[in-house]
Amino acid sequence: MKLTVYLAGQIHDDWRDTLTQKAKQHNLPLTFVGPQTNHEQSDNIGEDVLGEQPDHITKDDAASDINNFRTQILMEQADIVIALFGENYKQWNTAMDASLAIAKNKPVMIIRPTTLVHPLKELSNKANVTVENVDQAIDVLQYVFL
Amino acid sequence: MKLTVYLAGQIHDDWRDTLTQKAKQHNLPLTFVGPQTNHEQSDNIGEDVLGEQPDHITKDDAASDINNFRTQILMEQADIVIALFGENYKQWNTAMDASLAIAKNKPVMIIRPTTLVHPLKELSNKANVTVENVDQAIDVLQYVFL
Amino acid sequence: MKLTVYLAGQIHDDWRDTLTQKAKQHNLPLTFVGPQTNHEQSDNIGEDVLGEQPDHITKDDAASDINNFRTQILMEQADIVIALFGENYKQWNTAMDASLAIAKNKPVMIIRPTTLVHPLKELSNKANVTVENVDQAIDVLQYVFL
Amino acid sequence: MKLTVYLAGQIHDDWRDTLTQKAKQHNLPLTFVGPQTNHEQSDNIGEDVLGEQPDHITKDDAASDINNFRTQILMEQADIVIALFGENYKQWNTAMDASLAIAKNKPVMIIRPTTLVHPLKELSNKANVTVENVDQAIDVLQYVFL
Amino acid sequence: MKLTVYLAGQIHDDWRDTLTQKAKQHNLPLTFVGPQTNHEQSDNIGEDVLGEQPDHITKDDAASDINNFRTQILMEQADIVIALFGENYKQWNTAMDASLAIAKNKPVMIIRPTTLVHPLKELSNKANVTVENVDQAIDVLQYVFL
Amino acid sequence: MKLTVYLAGQIHDDWRDTLTQKAKQHNLPLTFVGPQTNHEQSDNIGEDVLGEQPDHITKDDAASDINNFRTQILMEQADIVIALFGENYKQWNTAMDASLAIAKNKPVMIIRPTTLVHPLKELSNKANVTVENVDQAIDVLQYVFL
Amino acid sequence: MKLTVYLAGQIHDDWRDTLTQKAKQHNLPLTFVGPQTNHEQSDNIGEDVLGEQPDHITKDDAASDINNFRTQILMEQADIVIALFGENYKQWNTAMDASLAIAKNKPVMIIRPTTLVHPLKELSNKANVTVENVDQAIDVLQYVFL
Amino acid sequence: MKLTVYLAGQIHDDWRDTLTQKAKQHNLPLTFVGPQTNHEQSDNIGEDVLGEQPDHITKDDAASDINNFRTQILMEQADIVIALFGENYKQWNTAMDASLAIAKNKPVMIIRPTTLVHPLKELSNKANVTVENVDQAIDVLQYVFL
């Protein structure tokens, strides 16, 4: 049984690489997918495809079209969704992806520092599991295959 | 045809009252529901029902149980969801509610200042309409009945 | 038993009024809803709400946001969808609405002249009934209540 | 991860071959399916199977039965739907297929010249992405795998 | 709580009237709907609406379009489906309606003589309840409101 | 907004009356439905309708047909499900009803004494709220309407 | 692309073998599944597993449990359903399977002699295609892969 | 055709090993999954991942998070669910898993001693098949592939 995991969350550090490496070290039969992690590419993809747009709102709209197209394709393939929240950034896409996954009955694990317990309490409550760091997330993933 | 509107979003000012008043002035056949807007009550409802909890995490978890119970009941009744984002607060519940509504095929309108165009671009892209203030939201609601 | 009927199709003549009048004359317990039939208003609603847009593409996009918001709300209320195709115009919205209704398991009746048999053959095949004019559509609606 | 793409749209030029070739050149892990592109065969399949029909309406109905059977099977396999609109023909099947795919939550990309912005504005608005030509469509497909 | 019951089954005797009368005598809060019970009208409705058809196959196809349109509308309103099987006729519509209702998670009761136990065993097994006559069906309906 | 509440759980004491009375005292706009609370009638309904059965297994099967028919009808009407677990009895129907309601996305509240925390931990975890007694359940229901 | 076809219908002649052979001769990438075709085994499977039952009704009920378990598993795997109706037998299982498949949005082809046009008209109308014999069914299946 | 079977039920004896062995002996193309069968690990997994919890309620809640995460992932992969009930333990998880599987339209077989006929009668009635021991369950599984 091979499973696919969508890694939702911010794209400003290398948490996906860390998690993917640890999963590999534990020989977990998992394939990982996620959003475009090159921030510039993610912001510019609309103009990269369609050419220059009249203003930044239209540019953002064109980029979001293609980012959402990508996410919808990849999340549809996912058996599990992991959503990481950190101290910085708005992270509304992370909340959006986690909520969508819950609505679609996909098992969801949230990773967040304890400083975020309060603002995330309703979303944590709907997700299956909430842990505090990538190591704990790996522990939970391992348990699925024990 | 009477429709029910769920008003998702922060509970720190009176935007719901403003919107509800304006809808009334325009004789729109709308009933409005939403989260508990008494912030203290929303945070304490777990302990109010179950008694004192061992720590703030458990207190938050107990409150979120009941807040989610309430939201699920009321959103299930809603024909339309309006989600307002402002400059302050994490507002992950707002993103969660809007995303859930989209996943459940409920028509969704977002209200947000233009300063938030960029961080909300993917969620805006999935919602039906994004406007900048309550007056524009009323214009859109009116158009449904023209 | 009162039923709601969504009337999809072009907005350039008064076929909706004709159909609604005839239904009334036959005392059919039907409420009719449909798209915005004021063409200018339908095209301008984006700018009417959000103000002038940078170009006609953005203007169209803003209008379509709100037209789709309206259609989604009203079609969700509909127990029956009637889609009229005529000789003129692209009428892709009509095909879009009829196909959506079929996908959502709503009973669908198409009205079209026999000159359109060939290009509409696959959509007609998926709809429940295809008739040639409004009078025949009324006959079918009457039969539901006999 | 191998994905299947349904190519909806007119069958009077070789746009599917062009797109398929370019996808191959970029080594995209995609399989393409679509409607019967032999126009005569598509029109005659009913009589080819069932024998001569009493009139052209019945002939069309018999053909549409089998074309819809085919489309339903193949679209059900598709992870992505691309719908191309051109200047000619009614193209109601293209609108029907795109709308069905959207209703079934399949990611949808529309290809259309800018001359069609206005009549396609509501359908474009519901699709994930709209581009202007096959090269841009390939750019978007590539982005999914970056 | 008022409930609607769809009465599927043959239209060659007055079992629907009998059942409806008995439900009334017991003051059960039920509304009954069902197929067109005028056999001739049911067979001719296609030609009544569209005019004479080229042959009996096309005539039957036209009638079935409109009968299915009617059934889909009314069954969608139903909270309960009762399907009566008798000794005569093919009764494939009855099996079709009962199976559809089961697939759509509507509670289904079958009425059939014990002579039909064997050929109906798989359908009975999927339905909620199977009884032998209208009086027993009324007993079961009464129990819902006790 | 009037809501319907299905009260799942054992039928050996009068907890439903107590809860219903308290809801009335608080003027909560709720209608309550539930299983047949006359135990003997619930066990005998199969034979009451169909006559004596060959053995107790067949008798039980006949009764369960009709009890499940009843539950399916009433739970389908419910906006909220409350499931009470006590110290006695197997209560597998209570677990079955609660799990079905969760699977159907109905908001679920569990009432159980703290002695049952451990064996109910997975079901509690999936339900929205778990409380310890009827008074707390009323507090939660009240909160929905505050 | 390999597809699975469920062959619903009577089990008293070898039509499944004929169809399967012809599909093989045409190299169609199809796997065929279907009900238990050993009639005696199908009727006795309940007693074969559970031992002798008190009467023929209970024996039939036990057999239908297991036949429905089997059909549900195999039909869930099917991408296409073919239902053959002949002149003999009640064939209510065939109607039940075809209707279930339609309700679950599986593409359905009916095979029936023209003598059955009238009693099957509503079911044919809901299925995608109706043909008259196995050879025509093979023609249609071939067309899917052309 | 390889199928996956989820084995719900108590984890205090080796019934899963027995069933798995027998399936292997019969060369049934089945893969088996199920809950964590190490009881201690199942109870402690919350604290194993998150560290010591303030009390046994919170410990249980943390464990149930992760057990439900695991079950949801594995049951989603299952084509068949087998639920075994024995004389001991509350077994509410078993009832919960069986009911969820039924609600999700997965074929369900129950294994239980005849002493449990009465308390399990409603759940048995909703499941596809109920047998009395592992050998009979194997007989039924074999029949699927005959």
Tab-separated table of N, CA and C in Angstrom, chain E residues 78-82 101-102 104-109 128, chain F residues 68-70 72-74 76:
chain	number	residue	atom	x	y	z
E	78	ALA	N	-39.809	12.846	-2.486
E	78	ALA	CA	-40.301	11.792	-1.596
E	78	ALA	C	-39.349	11.495	-0.446
E	79	ASP	N	-39.937	11.321	0.761
E	79	ASP	CA	-39.175	10.910	1.940
E	79	ASP	C	-39.183	9.392	2.086
E	80	ILE	N	-40.163	8.745	1.459
E	80	ILE	CA	-40.348	7.292	1.559
E	80	ILE	C	-40.773	6.793	0.180
E	81	VAL	N	-40.325	5.605	-0.208
E	81	VAL	CA	-40.808	4.998	-1.454
E	81	VAL	C	-41.414	3.636	-1.139
E	82	ILE	N	-42.641	3.424	-1.622
E	82	ILE	CA	-43.291	2.111	-1.515
E	82	ILE	C	-43.406	1.555	-2.928
E	101	ALA	N	-34.309	4.425	-5.640
E	101	ALA	CA	-34.581	4.982	-4.314
E	101	ALA	C	-33.581	4.447	-3.297
E	102	ILE	N	-33.291	3.148	-3.361
E	102	ILE	CA	-32.306	2.563	-2.446
E	102	ILE	C	-30.934	3.216	-2.663
E	104	LYS	N	-30.326	6.089	-3.662
E	104	LYS	CA	-30.347	7.469	-3.176
E	104	LYS	C	-30.638	7.543	-1.685
E	105	ASN	N	-30.556	6.404	-1.021
E	105	ASN	CA	-30.703	6.339	0.429
E	105	ASN	C	-32.098	6.717	0.919
E	106	LYS	N	-33.117	6.546	0.083
E	106	LYS	CA	-34.481	6.783	0.539
E	106	LYS	C	-35.013	5.488	1.156
E	107	PRO	N	-35.720	5.570	2.286
E	107	PRO	CA	-36.293	4.361	2.899
E	107	PRO	C	-37.312	3.730	1.956
E	108	VAL	N	-37.204	2.414	1.734
E	108	VAL	CA	-38.032	1.719	0.742
E	108	VAL	C	-38.753	0.539	1.386
E	109	MET	N	-40.064	0.470	1.132
E	109	MET	CA	-40.864	-0.692	1.535
E	109	MET	C	-41.420	-1.341	0.278
E	128	ASN	N	-35.731	-1.719	2.811
E	128	ASN	CA	-35.789	-1.783	4.270
E	128	ASN	C	-36.737	-2.873	4.743
F	68	ASN	N	-35.372	-0.183	11.531
F	68	ASN	CA	-34.425	0.561	10.685
F	68	ASN	C	-35.147	1.461	9.679
F	69	PHE	N	-36.276	1.002	9.159
F	69	PHE	CA	-37.096	1.830	8.263
F	69	PHE	C	-37.490	3.121	8.987
F	70	ARG	N	-37.973	2.951	10.201
F	70	ARG	CA	-38.387	4.103	11.011
F	70	ARG	C	-37.217	5.044	11.307
F	72	GLN	N	-34.373	5.383	9.748
F	72	GLN	CA	-33.837	6.040	8.551
F	72	GLN	C	-34.703	7.242	8.158
F	73	ILE	N	-36.015	7.075	8.245
F	73	ILE	CA	-36.923	8.190	7.921
F	73	ILE	C	-36.707	9.359	8.873
F	74	LEU	N	-36.672	9.062	10.155
F	74	LEU	CA	-36.623	10.149	11.139
F	74	LEU	C	-35.247	10.797	11.203
F	76	GLU	N	-33.179	11.087	8.799
F	76	GLU	CA	-33.031	11.913	7.596
F	76	GLU	C	-33.612	13.321	7.826
